[in-house]
PDB file of C-alpha atoms in Angstrom:
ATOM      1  CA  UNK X 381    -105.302 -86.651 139.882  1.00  0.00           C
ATOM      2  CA  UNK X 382    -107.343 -83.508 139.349  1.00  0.00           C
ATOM      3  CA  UNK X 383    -105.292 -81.128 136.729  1.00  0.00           C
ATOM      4  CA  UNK X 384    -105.990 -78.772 133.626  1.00  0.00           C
ATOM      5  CA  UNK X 385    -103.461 -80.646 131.205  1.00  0.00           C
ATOM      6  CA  UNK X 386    -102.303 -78.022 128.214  1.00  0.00           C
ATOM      7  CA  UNK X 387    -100.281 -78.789 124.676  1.00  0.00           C
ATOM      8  CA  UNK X 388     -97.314 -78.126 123.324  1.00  0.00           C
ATOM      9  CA  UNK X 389     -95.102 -76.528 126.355  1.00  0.00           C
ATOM     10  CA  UNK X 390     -93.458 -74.591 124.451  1.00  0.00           C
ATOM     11  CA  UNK X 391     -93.937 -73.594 120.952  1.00  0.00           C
ATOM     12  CA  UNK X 392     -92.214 -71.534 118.190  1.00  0.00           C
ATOM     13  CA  UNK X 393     -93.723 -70.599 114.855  1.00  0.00           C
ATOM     14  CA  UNK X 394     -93.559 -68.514 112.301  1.00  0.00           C
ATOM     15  CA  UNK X 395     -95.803 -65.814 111.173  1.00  0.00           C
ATOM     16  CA  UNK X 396     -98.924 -66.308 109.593  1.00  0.00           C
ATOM     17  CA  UNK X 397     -98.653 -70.169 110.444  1.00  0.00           C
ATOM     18  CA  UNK X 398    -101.858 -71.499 112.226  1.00  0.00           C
ATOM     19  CA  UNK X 399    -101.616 -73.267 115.323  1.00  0.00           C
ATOM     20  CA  UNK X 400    -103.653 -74.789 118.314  1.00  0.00           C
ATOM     21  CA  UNK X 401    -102.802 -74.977 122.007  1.00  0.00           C
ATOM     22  CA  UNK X 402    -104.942 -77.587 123.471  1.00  0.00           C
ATOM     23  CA  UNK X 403    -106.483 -78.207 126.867  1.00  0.00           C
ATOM     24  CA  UNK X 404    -108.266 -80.152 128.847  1.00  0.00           C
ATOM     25  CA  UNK X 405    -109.047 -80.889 132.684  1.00  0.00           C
ATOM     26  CA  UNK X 406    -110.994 -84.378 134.199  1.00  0.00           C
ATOM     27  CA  UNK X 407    -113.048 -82.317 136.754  1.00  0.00           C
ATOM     28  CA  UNK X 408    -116.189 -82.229 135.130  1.00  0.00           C
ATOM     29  CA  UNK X 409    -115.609 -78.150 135.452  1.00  0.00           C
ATOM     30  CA  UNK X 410    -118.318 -75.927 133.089  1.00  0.00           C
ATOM     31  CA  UNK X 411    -116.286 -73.100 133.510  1.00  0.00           C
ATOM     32  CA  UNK X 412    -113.115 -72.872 131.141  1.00  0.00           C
ATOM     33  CA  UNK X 413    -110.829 -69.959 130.040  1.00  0.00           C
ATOM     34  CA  UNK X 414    -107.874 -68.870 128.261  1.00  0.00           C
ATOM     35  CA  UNK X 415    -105.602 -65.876 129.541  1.00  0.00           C
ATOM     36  CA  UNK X 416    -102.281 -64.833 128.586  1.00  0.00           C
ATOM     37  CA  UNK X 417     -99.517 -63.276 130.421  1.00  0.00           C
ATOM     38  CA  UNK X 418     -96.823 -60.552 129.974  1.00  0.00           C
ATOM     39  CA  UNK X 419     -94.966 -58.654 131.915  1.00  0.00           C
ATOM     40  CA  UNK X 420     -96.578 -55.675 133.523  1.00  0.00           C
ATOM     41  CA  UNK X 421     -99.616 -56.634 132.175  1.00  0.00           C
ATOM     42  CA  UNK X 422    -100.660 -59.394 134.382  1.00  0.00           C
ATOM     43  CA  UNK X 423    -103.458 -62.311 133.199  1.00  0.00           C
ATOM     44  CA  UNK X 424    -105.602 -60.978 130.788  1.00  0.00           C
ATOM     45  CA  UNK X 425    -108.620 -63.264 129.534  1.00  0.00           C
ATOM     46  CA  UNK X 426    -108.825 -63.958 125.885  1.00  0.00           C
ATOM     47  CA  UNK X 427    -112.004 -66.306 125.573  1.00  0.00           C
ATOM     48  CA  UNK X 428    -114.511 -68.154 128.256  1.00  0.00           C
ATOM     49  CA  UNK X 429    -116.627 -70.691 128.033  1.00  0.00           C
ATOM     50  CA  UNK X 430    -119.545 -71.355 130.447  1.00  0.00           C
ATOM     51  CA  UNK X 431    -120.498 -74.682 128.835  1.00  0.00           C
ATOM     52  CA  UNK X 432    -120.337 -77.114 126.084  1.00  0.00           C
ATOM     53  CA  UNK X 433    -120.847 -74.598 122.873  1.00  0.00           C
ATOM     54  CA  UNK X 434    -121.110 -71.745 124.667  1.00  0.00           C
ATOM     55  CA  UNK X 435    -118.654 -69.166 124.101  1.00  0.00           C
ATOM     56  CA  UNK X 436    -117.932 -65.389 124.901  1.00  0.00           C
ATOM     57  CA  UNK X 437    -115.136 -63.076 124.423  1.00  0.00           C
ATOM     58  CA  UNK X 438    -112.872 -62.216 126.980  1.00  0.00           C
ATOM     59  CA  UNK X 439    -110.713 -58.783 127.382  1.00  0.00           C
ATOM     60  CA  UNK X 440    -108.228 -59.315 124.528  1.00  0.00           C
ATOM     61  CA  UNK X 441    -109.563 -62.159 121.810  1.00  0.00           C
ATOM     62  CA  UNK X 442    -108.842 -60.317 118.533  1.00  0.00           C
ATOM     63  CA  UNK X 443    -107.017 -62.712 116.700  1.00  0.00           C
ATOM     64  CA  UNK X 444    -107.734 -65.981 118.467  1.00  0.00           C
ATOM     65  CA  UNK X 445    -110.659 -68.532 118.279  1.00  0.00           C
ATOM     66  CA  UNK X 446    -112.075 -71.116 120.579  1.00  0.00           C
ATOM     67  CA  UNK X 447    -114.452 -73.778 120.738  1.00  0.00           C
ATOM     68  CA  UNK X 448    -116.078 -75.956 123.384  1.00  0.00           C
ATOM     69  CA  UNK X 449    -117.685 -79.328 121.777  1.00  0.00           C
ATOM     70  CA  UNK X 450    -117.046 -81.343 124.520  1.00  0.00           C
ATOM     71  CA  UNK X 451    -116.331 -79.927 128.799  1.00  0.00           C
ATOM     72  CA  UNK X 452    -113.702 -81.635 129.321  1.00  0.00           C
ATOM     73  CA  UNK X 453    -111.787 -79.893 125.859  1.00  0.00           C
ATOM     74  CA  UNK X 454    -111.338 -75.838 125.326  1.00  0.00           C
ATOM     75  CA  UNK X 455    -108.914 -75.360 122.546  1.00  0.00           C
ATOM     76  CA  UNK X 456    -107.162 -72.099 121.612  1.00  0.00           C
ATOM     77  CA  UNK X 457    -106.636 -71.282 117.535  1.00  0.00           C
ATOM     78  CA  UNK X 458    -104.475 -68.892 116.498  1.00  0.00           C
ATOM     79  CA  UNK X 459    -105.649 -68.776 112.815  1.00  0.00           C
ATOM     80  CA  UNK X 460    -102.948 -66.653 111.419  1.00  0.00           C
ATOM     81  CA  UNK X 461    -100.377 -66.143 114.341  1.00  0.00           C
ATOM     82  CA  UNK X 462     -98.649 -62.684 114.618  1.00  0.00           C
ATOM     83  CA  UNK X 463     -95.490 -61.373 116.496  1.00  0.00           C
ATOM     84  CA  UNK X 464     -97.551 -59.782 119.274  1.00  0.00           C
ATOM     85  CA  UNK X 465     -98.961 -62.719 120.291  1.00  0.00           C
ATOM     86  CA  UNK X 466     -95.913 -64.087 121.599  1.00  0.00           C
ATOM     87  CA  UNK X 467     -96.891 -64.732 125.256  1.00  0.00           C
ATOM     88  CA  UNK X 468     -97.528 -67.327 127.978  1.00  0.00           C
ATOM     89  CA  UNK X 469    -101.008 -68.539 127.552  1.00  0.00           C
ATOM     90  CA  UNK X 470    -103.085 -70.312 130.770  1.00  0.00           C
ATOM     91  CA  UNK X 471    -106.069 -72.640 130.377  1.00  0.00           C
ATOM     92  CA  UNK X 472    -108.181 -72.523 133.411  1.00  0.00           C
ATOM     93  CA  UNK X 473    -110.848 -74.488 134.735  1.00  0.00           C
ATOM     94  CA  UNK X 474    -113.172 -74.150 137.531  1.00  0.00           C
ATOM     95  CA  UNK X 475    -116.738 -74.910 138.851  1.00  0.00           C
ATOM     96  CA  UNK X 476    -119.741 -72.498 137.393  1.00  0.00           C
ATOM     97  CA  UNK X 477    -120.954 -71.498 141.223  1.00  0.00           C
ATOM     98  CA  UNK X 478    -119.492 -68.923 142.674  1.00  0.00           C
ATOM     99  CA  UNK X 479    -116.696 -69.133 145.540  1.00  0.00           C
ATOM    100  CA  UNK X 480    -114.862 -71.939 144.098  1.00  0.00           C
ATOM    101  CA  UNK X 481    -111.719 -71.300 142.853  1.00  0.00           C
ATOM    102  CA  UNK X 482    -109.486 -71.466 139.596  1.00  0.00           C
ATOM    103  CA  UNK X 483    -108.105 -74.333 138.200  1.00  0.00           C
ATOM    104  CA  UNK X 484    -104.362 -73.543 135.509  1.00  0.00           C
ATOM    105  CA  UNK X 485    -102.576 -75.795 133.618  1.00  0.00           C
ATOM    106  CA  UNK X 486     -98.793 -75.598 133.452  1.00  0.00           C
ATOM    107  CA  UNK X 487     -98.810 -72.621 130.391  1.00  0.00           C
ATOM    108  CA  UNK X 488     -97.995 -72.850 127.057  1.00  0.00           C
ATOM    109  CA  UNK X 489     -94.470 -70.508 125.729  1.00  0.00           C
ATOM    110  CA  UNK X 490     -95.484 -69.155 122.955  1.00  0.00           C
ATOM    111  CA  UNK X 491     -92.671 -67.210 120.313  1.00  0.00           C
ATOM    112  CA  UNK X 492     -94.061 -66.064 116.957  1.00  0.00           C
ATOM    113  CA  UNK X 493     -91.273 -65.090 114.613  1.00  0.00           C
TER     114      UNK X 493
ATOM    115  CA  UNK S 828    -114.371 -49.942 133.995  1.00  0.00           C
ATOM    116  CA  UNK S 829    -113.422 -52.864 136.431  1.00  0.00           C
ATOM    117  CA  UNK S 830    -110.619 -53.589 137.371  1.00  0.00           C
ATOM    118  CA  UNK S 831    -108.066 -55.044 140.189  1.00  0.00           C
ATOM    119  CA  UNK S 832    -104.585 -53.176 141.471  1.00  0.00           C
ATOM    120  CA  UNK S 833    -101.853 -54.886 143.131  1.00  0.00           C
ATOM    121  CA  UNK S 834     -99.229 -52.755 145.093  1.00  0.00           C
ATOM    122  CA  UNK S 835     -96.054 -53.148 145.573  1.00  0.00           C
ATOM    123  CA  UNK S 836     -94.998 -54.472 141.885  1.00  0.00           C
ATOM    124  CA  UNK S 837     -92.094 -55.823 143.143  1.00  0.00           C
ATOM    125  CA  UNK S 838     -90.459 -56.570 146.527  1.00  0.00           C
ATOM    126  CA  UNK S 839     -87.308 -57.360 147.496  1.00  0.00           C
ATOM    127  CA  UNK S 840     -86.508 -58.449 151.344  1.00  0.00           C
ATOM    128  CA  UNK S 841     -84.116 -60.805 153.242  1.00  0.00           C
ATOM    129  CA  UNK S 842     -85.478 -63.745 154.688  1.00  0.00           C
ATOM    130  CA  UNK S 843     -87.218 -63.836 158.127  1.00  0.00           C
ATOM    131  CA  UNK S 844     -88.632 -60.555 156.899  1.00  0.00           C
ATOM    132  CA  UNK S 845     -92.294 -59.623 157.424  1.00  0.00           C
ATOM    133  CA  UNK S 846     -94.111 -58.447 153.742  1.00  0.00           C
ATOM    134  CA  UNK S 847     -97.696 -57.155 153.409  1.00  0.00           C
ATOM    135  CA  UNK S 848     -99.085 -57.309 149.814  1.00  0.00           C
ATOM    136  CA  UNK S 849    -102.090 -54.672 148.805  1.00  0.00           C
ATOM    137  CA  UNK S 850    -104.629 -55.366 146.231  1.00  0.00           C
ATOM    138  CA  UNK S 851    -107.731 -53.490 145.630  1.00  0.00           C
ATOM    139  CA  UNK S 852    -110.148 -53.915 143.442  1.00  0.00           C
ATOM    140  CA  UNK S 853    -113.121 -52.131 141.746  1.00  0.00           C
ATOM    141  CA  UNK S 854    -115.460 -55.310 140.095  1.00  0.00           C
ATOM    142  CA  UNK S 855    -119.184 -55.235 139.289  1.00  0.00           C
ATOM    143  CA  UNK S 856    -121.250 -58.139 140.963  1.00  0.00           C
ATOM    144  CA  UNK S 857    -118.069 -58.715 142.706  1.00  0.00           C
ATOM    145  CA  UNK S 858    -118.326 -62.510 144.786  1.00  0.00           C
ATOM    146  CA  UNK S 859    -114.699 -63.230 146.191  1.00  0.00           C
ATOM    147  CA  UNK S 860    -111.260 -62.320 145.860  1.00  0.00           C
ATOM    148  CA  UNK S 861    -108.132 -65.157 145.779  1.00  0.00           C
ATOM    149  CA  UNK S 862    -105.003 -64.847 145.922  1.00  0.00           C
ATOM    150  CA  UNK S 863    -102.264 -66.929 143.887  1.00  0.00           C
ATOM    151  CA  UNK S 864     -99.044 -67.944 143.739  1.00  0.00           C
ATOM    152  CA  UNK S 865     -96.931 -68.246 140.757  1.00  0.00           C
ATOM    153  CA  UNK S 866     -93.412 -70.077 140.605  1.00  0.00           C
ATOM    154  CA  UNK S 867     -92.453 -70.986 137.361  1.00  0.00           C
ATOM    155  CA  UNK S 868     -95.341 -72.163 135.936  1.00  0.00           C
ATOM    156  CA  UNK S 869     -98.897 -72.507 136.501  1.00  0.00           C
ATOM    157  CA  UNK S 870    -100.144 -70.075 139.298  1.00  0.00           C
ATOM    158  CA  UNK S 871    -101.583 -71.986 142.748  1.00  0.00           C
ATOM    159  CA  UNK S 872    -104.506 -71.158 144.857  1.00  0.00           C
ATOM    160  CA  UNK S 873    -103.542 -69.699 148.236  1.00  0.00           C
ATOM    161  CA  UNK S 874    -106.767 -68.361 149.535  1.00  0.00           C
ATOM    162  CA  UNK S 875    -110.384 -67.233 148.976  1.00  0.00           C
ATOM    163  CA  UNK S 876    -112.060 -64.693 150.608  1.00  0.00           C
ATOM    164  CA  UNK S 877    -115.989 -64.031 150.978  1.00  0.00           C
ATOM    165  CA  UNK S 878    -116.729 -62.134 154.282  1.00  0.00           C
ATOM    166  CA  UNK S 879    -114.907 -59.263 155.587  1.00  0.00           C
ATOM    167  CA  UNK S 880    -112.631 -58.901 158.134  1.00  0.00           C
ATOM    168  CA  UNK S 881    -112.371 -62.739 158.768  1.00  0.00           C
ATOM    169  CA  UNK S 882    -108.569 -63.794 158.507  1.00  0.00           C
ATOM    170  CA  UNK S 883    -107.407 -66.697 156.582  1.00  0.00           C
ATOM    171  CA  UNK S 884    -104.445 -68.537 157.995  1.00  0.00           C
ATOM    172  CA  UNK S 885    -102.201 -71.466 156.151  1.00  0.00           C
ATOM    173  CA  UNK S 886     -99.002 -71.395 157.850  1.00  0.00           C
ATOM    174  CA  UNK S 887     -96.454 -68.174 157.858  1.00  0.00           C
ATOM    175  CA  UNK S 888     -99.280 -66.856 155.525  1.00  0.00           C
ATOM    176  CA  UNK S 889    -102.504 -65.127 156.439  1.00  0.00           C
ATOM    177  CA  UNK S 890    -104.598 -63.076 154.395  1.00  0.00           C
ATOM    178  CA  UNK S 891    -108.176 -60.233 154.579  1.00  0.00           C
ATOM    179  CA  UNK S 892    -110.818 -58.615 153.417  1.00  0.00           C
ATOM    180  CA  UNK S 893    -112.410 -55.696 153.829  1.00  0.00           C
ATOM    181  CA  UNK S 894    -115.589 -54.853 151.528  1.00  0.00           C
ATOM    182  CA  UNK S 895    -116.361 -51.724 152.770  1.00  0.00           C
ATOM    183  CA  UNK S 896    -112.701 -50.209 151.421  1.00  0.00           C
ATOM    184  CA  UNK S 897    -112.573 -52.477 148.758  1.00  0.00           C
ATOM    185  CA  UNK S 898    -109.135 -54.194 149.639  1.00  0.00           C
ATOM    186  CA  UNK S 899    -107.038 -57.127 150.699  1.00  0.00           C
ATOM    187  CA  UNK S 900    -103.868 -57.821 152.114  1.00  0.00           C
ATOM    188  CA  UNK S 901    -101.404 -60.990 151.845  1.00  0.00           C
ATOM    189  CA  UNK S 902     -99.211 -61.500 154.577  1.00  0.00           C
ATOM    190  CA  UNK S 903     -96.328 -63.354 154.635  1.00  0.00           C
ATOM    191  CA  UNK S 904     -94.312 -63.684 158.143  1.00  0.00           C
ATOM    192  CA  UNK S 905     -90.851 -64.923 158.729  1.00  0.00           C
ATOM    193  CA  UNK S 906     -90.066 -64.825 154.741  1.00  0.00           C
ATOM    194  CA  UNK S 907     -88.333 -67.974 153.604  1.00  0.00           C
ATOM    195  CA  UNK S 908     -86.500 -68.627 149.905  1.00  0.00           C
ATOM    196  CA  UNK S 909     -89.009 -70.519 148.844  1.00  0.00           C
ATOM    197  CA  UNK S 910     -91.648 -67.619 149.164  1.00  0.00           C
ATOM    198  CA  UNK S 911     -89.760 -65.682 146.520  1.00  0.00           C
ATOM    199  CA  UNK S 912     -92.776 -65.941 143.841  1.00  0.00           C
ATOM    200  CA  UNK S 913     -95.147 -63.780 141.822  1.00  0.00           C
ATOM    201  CA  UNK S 914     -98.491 -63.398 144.014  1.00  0.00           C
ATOM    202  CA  UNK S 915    -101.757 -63.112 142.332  1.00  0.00           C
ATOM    203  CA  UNK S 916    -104.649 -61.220 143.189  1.00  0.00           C
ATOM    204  CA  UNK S 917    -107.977 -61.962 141.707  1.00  0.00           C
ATOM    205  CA  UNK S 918    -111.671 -60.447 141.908  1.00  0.00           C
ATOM    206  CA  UNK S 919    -114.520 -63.098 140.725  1.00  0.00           C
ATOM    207  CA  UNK S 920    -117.528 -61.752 139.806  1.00  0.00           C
ATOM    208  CA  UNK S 921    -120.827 -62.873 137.695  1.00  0.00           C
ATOM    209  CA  UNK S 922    -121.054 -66.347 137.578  1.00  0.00           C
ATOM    210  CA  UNK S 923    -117.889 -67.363 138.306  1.00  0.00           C
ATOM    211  CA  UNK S 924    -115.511 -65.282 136.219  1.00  0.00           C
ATOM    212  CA  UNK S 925    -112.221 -63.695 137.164  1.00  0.00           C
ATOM    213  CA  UNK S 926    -110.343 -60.169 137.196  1.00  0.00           C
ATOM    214  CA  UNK S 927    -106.415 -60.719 138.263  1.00  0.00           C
ATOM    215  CA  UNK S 928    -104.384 -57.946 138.852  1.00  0.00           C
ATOM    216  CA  UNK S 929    -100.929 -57.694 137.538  1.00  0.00           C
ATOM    217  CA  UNK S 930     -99.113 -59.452 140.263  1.00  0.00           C
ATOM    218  CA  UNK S 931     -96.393 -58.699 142.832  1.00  0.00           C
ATOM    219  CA  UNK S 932     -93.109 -59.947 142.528  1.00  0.00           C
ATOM    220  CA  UNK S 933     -91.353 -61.034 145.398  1.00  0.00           C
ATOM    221  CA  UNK S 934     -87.984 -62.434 145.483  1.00  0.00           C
ATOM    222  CA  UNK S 935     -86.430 -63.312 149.101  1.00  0.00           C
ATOM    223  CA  UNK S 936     -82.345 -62.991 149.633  1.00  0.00           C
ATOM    224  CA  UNK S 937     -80.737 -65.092 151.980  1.00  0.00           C
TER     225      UNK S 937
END
C-alpha cells in the first residue's frame, strides 16, 4: 500500500530535550516536506527536500533541522525543543513534476512542556 | 508576497444543505490548485485543478477554476455528517511545491 508512514503519534517532551519525528513513504517520491499546523494558521512548511541531500528551507524552519540521505527517509530534528513548537507536524510526499498531488502521513502531536 | 485565502473560516449548516467554499490565491509560477480534506488526521486529496473553467465532479462534490480571477470554489451538495471536515486549499507552484491556505471548517448538524 502506497502511504507516508510518520513516528511517534504523539509525543510529549520537555524543554530543551532533543527529539526526532521520523518519516518515510515507499513511492519512490523526490519530493518530501515537513509542515506544521495550528489553528488559524493553517499548514505552514518548515523544510523541503527535492532529492536525496538536497535541502531548502521552508516558511518557518528556525529551530528545526532535516536531512535527506536516503528518498525514501526525511527526518525532522528538533535540536533543543521549545514551548512554541508544540504543534501537529505533517510529512508529505509527492512526485517532483508538476500536477501531481500531495502525499501526508497521519501527523505527529507534538506538546513541549 | 504569495500567498492563498480561504473564505468562510468556518461553516456551520444542517445536512442536505448546499455549501460553496472560496479560495483565492496569489502564487508566483503558480501550476495547480487542490483541494483537501482533513478529518482527524492526515488531510486527503479531493481534487486538482489545471485549466480554467473545467468542473471537477466526484460525487455530491464538484469543484473550479478560474485563472483569470485567481479563484476556486468547492462545492458540496446535499451536505451529509460525514462531510463535516476541515477543507484544504492549496496553490503548487515551482517544481512541485505547495502554498495551503488556512482551511475552512465545516461541521454538518443533523
Amino acid at each position: 500500500e502506497a502511504q507516508v508512514t510518520q513516528n511517534p503519534r504523539y509525543l510529549i517532551t520537555v524543554t530543551g530535550k532533543k527529539l526526532t519525528v521520523t518519516c518515510s513513504q515507499n513511492m519512490n517520491h523526490e519530493y518530501m516536506s515537513w509542515y506544521r499546523q495550528d489553528p488559524g494558521l493553517g499548514l505552514r512548511q518548515i523544510y523541503y527536500s527535492m532529492n536525496v541531500e538536497v535541502t531548502d528551507k521552508g516558511d518557518v524552519p528556525e529551530g528545526y533541522k532535516v536531512s535527506r540521505k536516503e528518498k525514501r527517509n526525511f527526518p525532522l530534528i528538533l535540536e533543543s525543543p521549545s514551548p512554541n513548537q508544540t504543534s501537529l507536524y505533517f510529512c508529505a510526499s509527492s512526485l517532483a513534476r508538476p500536477g501531481t498531488e500531495a502525499f501526508f502521513g497521519q501527523g505527529t502531536r507534538l506538546t513541549v512542556v | 508576497e504569495d500567498k492563498v485565502v480561504q473564505s468562510p473560516l468556518s461553516l456551520v449548516v444542517h445536512e442536505g444543505d448546499t455549501v460553496t467554499l472560496n479560495c483565492s490565491y496569489e502564487v508566483t509560477n503558480f501550476r495547480s490548485l487542490l483541494w483537501y480534506k482533513q478529518e482527524k488526521k492526515a488531510p486527503t486529496f479531493l481534487f486538482m485543478l489545471t485549466s480554467s473553467g473545467i468542473e471537477k465532479k466526484s460525487g455530491r462534490l464538484s469543484s473550479i477554476l478560474d485563472k483569470k480571477e485567481l479563484f476556486s470554489i468547492l462545492n458540496i451538495t446535499a451536505t451529509q455528517t460525514g462531510d463535516s471536515a476541515i477543507y484544504l486549499c492549496a496553490a503548487s507552484y515551482t517544481g512541485n511545491q505547495f502554498y495551503f491556505g488556512t482551511g475552512t471548517s465545516l461541521t454538518v448538524i443533523p
